[in-house]
Short mmCIF file of C-alpha atoms in Angstrom, two decimals:
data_model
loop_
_atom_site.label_atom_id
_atom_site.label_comp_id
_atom_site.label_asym_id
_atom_site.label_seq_id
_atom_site.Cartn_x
_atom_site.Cartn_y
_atom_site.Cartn_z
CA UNK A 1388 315.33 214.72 135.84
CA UNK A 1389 314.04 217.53 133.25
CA UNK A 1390 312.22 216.21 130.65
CA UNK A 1391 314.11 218.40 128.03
CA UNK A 1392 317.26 216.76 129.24
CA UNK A 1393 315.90 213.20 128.49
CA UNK A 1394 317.19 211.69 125.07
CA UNK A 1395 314.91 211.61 122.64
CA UNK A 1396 314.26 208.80 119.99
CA UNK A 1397 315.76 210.77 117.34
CA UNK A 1398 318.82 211.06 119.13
CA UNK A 1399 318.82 207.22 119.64
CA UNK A 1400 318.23 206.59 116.08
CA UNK A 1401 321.44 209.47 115.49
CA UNK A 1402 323.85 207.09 117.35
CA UNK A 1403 322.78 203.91 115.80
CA UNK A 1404 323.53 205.33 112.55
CA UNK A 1405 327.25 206.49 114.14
CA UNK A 1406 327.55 203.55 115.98
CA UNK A 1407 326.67 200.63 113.42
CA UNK A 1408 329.59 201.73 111.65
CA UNK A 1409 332.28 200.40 114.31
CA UNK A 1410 330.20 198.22 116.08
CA UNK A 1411 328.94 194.39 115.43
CA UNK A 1412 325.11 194.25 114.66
CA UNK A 1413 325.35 191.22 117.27
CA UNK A 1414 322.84 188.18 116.58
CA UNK A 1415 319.66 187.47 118.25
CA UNK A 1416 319.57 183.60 119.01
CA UNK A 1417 317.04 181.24 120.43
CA UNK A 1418 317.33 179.93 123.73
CA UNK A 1419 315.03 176.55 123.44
CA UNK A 1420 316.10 175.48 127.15
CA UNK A 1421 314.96 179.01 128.46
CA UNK A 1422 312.01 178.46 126.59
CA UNK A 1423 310.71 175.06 127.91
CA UNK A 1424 312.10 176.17 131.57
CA UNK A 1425 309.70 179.77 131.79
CA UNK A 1426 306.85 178.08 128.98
CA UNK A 1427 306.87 181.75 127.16
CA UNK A 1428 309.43 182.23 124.04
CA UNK A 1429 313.12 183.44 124.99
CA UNK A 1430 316.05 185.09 122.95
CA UNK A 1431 319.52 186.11 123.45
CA UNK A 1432 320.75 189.40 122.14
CA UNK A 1433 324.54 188.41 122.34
CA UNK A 1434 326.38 191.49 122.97
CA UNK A 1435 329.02 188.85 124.42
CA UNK A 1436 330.07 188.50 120.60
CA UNK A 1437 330.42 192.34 119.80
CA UNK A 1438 333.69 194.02 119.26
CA UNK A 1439 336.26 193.84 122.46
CA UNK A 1440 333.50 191.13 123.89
CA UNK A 1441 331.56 193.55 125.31
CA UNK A 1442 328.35 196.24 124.64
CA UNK A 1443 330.92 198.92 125.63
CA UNK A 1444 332.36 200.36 122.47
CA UNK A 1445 328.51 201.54 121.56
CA UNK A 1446 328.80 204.33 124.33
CA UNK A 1447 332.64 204.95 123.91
CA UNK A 1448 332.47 205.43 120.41
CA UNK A 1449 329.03 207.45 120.62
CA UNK A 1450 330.74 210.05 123.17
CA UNK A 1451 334.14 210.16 122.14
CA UNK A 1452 332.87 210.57 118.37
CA UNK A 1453 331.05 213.45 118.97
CA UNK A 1454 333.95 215.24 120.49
CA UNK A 1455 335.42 218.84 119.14
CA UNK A 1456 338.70 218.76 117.25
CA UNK A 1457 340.20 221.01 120.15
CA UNK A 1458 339.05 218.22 122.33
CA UNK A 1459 340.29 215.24 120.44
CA UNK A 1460 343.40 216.74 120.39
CA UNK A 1461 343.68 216.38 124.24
CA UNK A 1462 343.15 212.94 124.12
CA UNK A 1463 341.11 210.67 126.39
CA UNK A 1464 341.22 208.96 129.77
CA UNK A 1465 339.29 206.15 131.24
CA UNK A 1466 339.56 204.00 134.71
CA UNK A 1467 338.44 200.69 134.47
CA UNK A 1468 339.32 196.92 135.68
CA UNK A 1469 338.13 195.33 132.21
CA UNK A 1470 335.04 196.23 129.51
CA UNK A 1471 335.41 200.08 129.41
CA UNK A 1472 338.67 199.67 129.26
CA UNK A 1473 338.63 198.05 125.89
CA UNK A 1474 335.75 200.02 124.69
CA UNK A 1475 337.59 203.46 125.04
CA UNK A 1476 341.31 202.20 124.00
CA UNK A 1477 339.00 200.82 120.51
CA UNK A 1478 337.21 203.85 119.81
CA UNK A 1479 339.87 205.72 120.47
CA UNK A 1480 341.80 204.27 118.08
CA UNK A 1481 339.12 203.94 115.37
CA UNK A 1482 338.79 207.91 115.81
CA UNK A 1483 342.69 208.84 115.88
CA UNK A 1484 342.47 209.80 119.58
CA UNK A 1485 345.07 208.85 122.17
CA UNK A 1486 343.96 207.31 124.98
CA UNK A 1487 345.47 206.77 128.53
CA UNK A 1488 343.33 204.01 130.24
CA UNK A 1489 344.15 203.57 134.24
CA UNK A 1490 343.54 200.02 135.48
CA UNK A 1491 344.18 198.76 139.26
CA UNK A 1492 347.43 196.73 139.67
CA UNK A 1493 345.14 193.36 140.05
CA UNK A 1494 343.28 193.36 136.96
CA UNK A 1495 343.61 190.39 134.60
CA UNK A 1496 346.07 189.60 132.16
CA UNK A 1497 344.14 188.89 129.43
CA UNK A 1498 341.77 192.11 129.56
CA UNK A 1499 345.02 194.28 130.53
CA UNK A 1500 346.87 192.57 127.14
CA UNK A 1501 343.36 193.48 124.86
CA UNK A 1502 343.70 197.07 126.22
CA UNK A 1503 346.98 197.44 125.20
CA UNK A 1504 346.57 195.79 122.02
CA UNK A 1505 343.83 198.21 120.89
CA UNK A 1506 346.91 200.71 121.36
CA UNK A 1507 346.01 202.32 124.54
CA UNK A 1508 348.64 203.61 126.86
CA UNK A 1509 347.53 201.77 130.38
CA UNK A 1510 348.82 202.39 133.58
CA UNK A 1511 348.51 200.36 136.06
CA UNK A 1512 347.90 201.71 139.72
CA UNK A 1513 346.17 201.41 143.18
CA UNK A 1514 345.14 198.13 144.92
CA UNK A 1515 341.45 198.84 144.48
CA UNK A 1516 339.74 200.29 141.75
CA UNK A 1517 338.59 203.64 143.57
CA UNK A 1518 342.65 204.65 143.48
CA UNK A 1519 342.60 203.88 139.89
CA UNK A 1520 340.10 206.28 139.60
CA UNK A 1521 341.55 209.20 141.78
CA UNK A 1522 344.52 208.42 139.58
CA UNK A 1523 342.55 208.99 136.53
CA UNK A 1524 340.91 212.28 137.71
CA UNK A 1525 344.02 213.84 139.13
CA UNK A 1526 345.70 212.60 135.31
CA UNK A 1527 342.64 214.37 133.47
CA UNK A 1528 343.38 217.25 135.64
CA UNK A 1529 346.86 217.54 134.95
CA UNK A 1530 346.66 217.24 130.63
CA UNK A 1531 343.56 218.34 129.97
CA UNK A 1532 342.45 214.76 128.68
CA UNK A 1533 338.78 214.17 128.20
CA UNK A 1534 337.52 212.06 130.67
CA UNK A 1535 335.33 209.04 129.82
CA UNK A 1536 332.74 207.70 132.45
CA UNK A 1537 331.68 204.31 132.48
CA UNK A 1538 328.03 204.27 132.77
CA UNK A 1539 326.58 208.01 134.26
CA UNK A 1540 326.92 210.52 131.34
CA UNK A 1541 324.33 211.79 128.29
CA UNK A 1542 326.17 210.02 125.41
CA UNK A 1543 327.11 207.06 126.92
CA UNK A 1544 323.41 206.21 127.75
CA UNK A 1545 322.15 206.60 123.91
CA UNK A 1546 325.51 204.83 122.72
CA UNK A 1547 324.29 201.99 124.84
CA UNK A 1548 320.60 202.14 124.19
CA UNK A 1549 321.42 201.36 120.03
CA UNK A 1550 320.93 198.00 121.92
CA UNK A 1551 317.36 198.10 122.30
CA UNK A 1552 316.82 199.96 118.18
CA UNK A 1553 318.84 196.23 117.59
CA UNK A 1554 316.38 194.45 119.38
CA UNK A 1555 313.55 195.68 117.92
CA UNK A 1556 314.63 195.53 114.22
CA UNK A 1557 315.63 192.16 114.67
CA UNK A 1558 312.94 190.63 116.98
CA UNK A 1559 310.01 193.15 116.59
CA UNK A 1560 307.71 190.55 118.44
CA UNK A 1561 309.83 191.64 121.89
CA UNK A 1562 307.14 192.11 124.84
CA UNK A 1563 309.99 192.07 127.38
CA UNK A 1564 313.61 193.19 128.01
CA UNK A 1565 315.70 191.87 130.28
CA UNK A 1566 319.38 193.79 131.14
CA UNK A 1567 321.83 193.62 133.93
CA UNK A 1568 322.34 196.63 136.15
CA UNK A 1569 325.37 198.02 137.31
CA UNK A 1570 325.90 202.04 137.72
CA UNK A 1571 323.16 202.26 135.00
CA UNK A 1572 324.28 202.80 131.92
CA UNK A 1573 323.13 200.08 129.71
CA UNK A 1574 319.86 199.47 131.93
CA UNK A 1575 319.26 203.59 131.50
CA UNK A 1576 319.86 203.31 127.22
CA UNK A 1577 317.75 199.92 126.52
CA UNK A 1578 314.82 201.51 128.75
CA UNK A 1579 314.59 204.61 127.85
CA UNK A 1580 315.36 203.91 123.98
CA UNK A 1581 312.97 200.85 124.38
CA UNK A 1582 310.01 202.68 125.20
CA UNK A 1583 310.54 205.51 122.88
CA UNK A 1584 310.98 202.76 119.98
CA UNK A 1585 307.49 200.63 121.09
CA UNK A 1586 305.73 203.74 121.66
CA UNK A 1587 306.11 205.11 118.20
CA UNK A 1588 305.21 201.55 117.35
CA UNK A 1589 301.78 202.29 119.34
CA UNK A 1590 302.94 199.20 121.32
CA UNK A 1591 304.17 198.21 124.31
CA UNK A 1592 307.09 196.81 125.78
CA UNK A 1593 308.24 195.65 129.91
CA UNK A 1594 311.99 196.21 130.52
CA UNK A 1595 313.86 194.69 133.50
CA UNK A 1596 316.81 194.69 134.98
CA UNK A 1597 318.74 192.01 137.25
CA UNK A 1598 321.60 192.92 140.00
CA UNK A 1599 323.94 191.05 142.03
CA UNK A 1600 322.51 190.83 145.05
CA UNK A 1601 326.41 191.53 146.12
CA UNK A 1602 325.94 194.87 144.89
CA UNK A 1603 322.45 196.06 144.95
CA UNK A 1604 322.57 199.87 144.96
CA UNK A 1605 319.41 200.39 142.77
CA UNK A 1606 316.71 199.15 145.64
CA UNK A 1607 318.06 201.07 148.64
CA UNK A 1608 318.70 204.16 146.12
CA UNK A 1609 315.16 203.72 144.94
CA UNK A 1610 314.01 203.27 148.50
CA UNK A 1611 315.82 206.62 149.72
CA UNK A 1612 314.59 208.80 146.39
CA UNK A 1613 318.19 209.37 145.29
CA UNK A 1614 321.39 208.20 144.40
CA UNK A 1615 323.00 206.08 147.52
CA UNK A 1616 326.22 204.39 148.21
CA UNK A 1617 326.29 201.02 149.79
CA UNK A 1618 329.62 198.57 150.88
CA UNK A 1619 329.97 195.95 147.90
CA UNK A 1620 331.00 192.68 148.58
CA UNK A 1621 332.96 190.56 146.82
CA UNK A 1622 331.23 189.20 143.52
CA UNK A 1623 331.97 187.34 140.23
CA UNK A 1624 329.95 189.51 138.57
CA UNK A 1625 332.97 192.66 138.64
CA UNK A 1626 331.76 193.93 135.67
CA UNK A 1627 328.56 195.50 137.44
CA UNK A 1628 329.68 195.44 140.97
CA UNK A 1629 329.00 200.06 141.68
CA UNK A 1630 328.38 201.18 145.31
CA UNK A 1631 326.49 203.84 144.20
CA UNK A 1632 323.88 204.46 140.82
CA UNK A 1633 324.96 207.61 138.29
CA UNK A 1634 323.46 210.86 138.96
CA UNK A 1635 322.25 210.98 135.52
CA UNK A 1636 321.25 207.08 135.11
CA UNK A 1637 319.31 206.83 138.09
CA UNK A 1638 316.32 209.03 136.87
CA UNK A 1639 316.06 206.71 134.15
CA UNK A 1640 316.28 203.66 135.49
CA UNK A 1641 313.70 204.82 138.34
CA UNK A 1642 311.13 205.96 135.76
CA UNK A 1643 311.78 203.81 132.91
CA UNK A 1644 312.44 200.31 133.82
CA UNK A 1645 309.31 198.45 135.05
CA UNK A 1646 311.28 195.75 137.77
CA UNK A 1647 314.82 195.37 139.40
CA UNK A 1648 315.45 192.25 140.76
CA UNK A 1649 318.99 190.55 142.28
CA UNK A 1650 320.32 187.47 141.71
CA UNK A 1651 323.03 185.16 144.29
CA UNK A 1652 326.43 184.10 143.54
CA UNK A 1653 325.17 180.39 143.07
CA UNK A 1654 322.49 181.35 140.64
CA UNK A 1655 324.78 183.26 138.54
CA UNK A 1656 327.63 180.77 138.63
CA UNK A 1657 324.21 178.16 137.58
CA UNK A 1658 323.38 180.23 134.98
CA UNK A 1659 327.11 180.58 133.25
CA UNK A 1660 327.44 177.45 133.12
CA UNK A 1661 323.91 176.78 131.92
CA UNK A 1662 324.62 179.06 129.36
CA UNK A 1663 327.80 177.70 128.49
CA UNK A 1664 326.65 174.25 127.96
CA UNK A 1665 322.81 174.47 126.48
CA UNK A 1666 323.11 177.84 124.40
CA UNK A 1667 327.76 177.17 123.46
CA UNK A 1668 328.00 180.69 124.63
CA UNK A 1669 330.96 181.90 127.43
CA UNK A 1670 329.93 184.77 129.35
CA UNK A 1671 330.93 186.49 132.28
CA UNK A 1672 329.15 186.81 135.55
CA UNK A 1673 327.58 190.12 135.02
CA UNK A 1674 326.58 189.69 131.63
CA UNK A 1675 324.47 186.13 132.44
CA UNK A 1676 322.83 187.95 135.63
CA UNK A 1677 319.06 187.98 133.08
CA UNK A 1678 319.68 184.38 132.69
CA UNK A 1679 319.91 183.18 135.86
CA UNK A 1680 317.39 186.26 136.80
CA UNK A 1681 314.79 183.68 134.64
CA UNK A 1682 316.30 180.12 135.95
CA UNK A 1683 315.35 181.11 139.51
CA UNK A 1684 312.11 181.88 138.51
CA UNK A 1685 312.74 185.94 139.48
CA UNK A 1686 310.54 187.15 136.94
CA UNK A 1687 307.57 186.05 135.93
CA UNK A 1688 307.04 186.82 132.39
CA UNK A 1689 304.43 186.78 129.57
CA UNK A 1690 305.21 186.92 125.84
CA UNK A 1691 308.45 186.62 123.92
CA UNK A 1692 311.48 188.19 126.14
CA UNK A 1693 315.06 189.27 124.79
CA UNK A 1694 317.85 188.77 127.50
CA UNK A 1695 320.78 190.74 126.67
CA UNK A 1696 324.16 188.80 127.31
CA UNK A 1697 326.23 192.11 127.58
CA UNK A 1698 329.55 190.70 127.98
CA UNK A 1699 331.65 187.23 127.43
CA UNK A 1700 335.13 188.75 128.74
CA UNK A 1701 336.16 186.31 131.76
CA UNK A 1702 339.33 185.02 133.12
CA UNK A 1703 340.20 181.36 132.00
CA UNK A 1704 341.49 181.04 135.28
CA UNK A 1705 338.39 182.75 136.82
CA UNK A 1706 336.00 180.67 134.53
CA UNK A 1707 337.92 177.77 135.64
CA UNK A 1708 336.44 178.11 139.43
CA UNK A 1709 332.98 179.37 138.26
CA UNK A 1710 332.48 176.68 136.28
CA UNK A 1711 333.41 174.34 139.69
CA UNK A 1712 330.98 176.20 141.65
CA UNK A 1713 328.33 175.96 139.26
CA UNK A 1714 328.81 172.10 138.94
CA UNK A 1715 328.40 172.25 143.09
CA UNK A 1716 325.52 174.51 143.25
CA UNK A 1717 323.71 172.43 140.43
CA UNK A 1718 324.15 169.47 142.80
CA UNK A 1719 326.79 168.13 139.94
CA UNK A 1720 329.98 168.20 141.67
CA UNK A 1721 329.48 166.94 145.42
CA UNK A 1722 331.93 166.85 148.53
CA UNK A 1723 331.17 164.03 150.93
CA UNK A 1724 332.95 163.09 154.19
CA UNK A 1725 333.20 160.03 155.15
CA UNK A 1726 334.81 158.94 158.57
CA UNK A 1727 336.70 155.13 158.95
CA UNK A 1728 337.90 153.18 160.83
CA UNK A 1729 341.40 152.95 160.33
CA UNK A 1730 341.54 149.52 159.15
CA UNK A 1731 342.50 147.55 155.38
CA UNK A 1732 340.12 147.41 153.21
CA UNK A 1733 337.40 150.47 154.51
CA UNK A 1734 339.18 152.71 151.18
CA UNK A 1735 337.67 149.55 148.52
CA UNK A 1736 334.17 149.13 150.66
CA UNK A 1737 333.88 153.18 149.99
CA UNK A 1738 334.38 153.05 146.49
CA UNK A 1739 332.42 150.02 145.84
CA UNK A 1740 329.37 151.63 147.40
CA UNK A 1741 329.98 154.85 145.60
CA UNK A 1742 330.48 152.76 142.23
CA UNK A 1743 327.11 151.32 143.21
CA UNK A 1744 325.15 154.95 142.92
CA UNK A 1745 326.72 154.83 138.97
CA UNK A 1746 328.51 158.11 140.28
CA UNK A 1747 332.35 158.64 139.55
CA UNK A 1748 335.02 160.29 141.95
CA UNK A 1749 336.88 163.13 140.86
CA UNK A 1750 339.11 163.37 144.20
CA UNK A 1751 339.91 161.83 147.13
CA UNK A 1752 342.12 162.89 150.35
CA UNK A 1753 342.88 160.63 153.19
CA UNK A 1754 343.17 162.11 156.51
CA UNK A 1755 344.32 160.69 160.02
CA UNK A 1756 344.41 164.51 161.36
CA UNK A 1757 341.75 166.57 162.67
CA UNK A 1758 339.42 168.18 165.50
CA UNK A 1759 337.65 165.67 167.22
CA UNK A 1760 339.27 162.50 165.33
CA UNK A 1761 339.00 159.33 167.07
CA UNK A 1762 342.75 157.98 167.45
CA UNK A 1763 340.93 154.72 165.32
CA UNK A 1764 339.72 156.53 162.84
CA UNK A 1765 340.31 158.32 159.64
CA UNK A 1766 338.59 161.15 157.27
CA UNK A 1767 338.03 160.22 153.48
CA UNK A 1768 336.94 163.20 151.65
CA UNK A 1769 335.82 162.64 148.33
CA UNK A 1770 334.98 164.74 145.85
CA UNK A 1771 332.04 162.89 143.57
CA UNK A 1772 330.47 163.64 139.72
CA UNK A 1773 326.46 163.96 140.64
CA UNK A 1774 324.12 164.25 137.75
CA UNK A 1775 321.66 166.37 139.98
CA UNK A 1776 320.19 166.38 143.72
CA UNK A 1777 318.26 163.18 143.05
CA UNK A 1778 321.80 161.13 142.34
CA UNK A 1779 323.45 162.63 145.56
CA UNK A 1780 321.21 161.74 147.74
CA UNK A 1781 321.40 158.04 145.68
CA UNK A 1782 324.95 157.86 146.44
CA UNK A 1783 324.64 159.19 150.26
CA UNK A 1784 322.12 156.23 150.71
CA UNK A 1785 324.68 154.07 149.00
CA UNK A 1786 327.14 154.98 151.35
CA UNK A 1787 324.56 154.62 154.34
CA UNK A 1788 323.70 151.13 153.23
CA UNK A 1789 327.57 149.94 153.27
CA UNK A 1790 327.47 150.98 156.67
CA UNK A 1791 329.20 154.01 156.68
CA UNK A 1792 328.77 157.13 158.00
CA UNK A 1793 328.63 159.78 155.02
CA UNK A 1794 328.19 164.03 155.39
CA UNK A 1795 328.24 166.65 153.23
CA UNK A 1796 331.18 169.11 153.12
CA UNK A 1797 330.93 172.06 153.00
CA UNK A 1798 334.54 172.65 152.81
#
């Protein structure tokens, strides 16, 4: 990328004056737990508590803000499944711009209701989100309407990088950054914006950025010296599932931020509800991905570190299963098969020995059908509250010692 088409602190510093004015100045808070857990001081910049949950309407506003009259006029259009979405339809209507916002048919209720109610016209169409965004192009096409990218264009990079200014003004001690990674756009703003801001400190500051390892398009990209697509699979973390890095972020990101590193399904889902319960914070799946980036012990780290939470918008219903998984993979929520003999009294000698661990069951189903049963015998699947590995394998040796014969399921 030419240097003379990088942003320049300046410009940064423009945008935080623009944005400030719409936008939350969201808190910096202490995460003690973190601390103890990496032994080096740890913060949360909680962009999960800015306007339309979400560090979205810092870009939206910044572009759509510095828009002619002639184009304001035309109106804007967006495509998005959830935090654009509401970060357009707001600044759009903060600015007196209408805006059309395309969403697939699937997306959630309570996202497609906030979109609406920050009086945006949506329309909903195509089963995955890449026909929501032909939709939107051939729509821009048609009227004339501005189109608004999510992550890969000049303003929406600064509008997101206000972040780091934030950061800085409010925890000038930062020696690290850490940021999730989707197409680029918030990684590309805090980095760049970051460095600028500790250099004309004459300090120094480490930026990093965490993926799903779901949908990892930064390494191979990196690997391959340009911009490359790659299949996604399916993820909780939505919000920064892209197959393939911006054409404009991905400069950036390559020369600015020091480290990418991905994180699993089960360390995210660990994380959220990590989060949820030690720091009282809900946030979704790609906005915890620093989190549980530093829980698995991804980055090693020296000094204080700011994680940005970019984003709290989840489905209850979604949040309702993540918060299941995460009790499994924390070894908190644990399915054990147990095959009887199909006899009185086998159902109370389970229990007891269960009840003998201290551990409580959640669920229980009582089978006589299945592959390999012995006509004899019977499946009791149980579903069991664990406080941690140490107390399932406690009530597995329980189980052993009554004499039964105890698995895990993986079911």
């Amino acid at each position: 990328m030419p240097t003379s088409d990088l942003p320049t602190l300046k410009e940064f510093d423009a945008a935080w004056e623009r944005v400030s004015k719409v936008a939350m100045k969201t808190p910096i808070l202490e995460s003690n737990w973190l601390s103890d857990l990496t032994g080096e001081p740890v913060f949360f910049k909680c962009e999960n508590l800015q306007r339309t949950g979400a560090y979205k309407i810092r870009g939206a506003y910044n572009m759509i803000s510095r828009l002619s009259e002639e184009e304001r006029a035309r109106g804007v259009v967006a495509a998005s499944a959830g935090n654009h979405a509401q970060g357009v339809a707001l600044a759009a209507r903060l600015l007196g711009i209408k805006a059309t916002i395309f969403m697939p048919i699937g997306a959630s209720l309570p996202k497609y209701q906030a979109t609406i109610g920050y009086g945006a016209n949506v329309v909903l169409t195509g089963a995955i989100f890449d026909d929501t965004l032909v939709a939107a192009k051939e729509f821009t096409n048609s009227t004339g309407a501005v189109f608004v990218p999510p992550f890969d264009h000049r303003d929406i990079v600064i509008g997101q990088g206000t972040v780091a200014l934030e950061i800085f003004n409010q925890l000038p001690e930062v020696d690290n950054i850490v940021v999730c990674l989707g197409g680029g756009g918030l990684a590309a703003g805090v980095a760049l914006a970051a460095k600028l801001k500790a250099e004309s400190l004459g300090r120094k500051v480490r930026v990093y950025a965490v993926q799903s390892e779901m949908a990892a398009s930064y390494p191979p990209s990196l690997a391959a010296g340009e911009p490359t697509a790659i299949e996604v699979r399916p993820t909780i973390a939505d919000g920064i599932a892209v197959a393939k890095p911006g054409a404009y972020t991905f400069g950036i990101v390559r020369d600015y931020v020091d480290q990418i590193v991905t994180v699993s399904e089960d360390e995210m889902a660990k994380a959220m509800l990590a989060v949820m319960e030690r720091s009282k914070l809900v946030v979704e799946a790609g906005g915890v991905v620093g989190a549980a980036a530093l829980m698995a012990a991804k980055l090693e780290l020296q000094g204080t570190t700011c994680v940005i939470i970019s984003g709290g918008n989840i489905d209850p219903l979604l949040l309702q299963k993540v918060i299941g998984h995460g009790l499994a993979a924390s070894d908190r929520y644990t399915n054990i098969s147990v095959m009887l003999p199909d006899r009185p009294g086998q159902l109370v000698k389970t229990a007891q020995a269960v009840a003998s661990a201290q551990a409580n069951v959640v669920e229980v189903l009582h089978t006589r059908h299945g592959n390999g049963f012995q006509i004899s015998e019977v499946e009791l699947r149980l579903a069991v509250e664990t406080r941690g590995k140490e107390h399932r394998d406690e009530v597995l040796q329980a189980l052993e010692e009554a004499g039964l014969r105890p698995s895990m399921d993986k079911d």
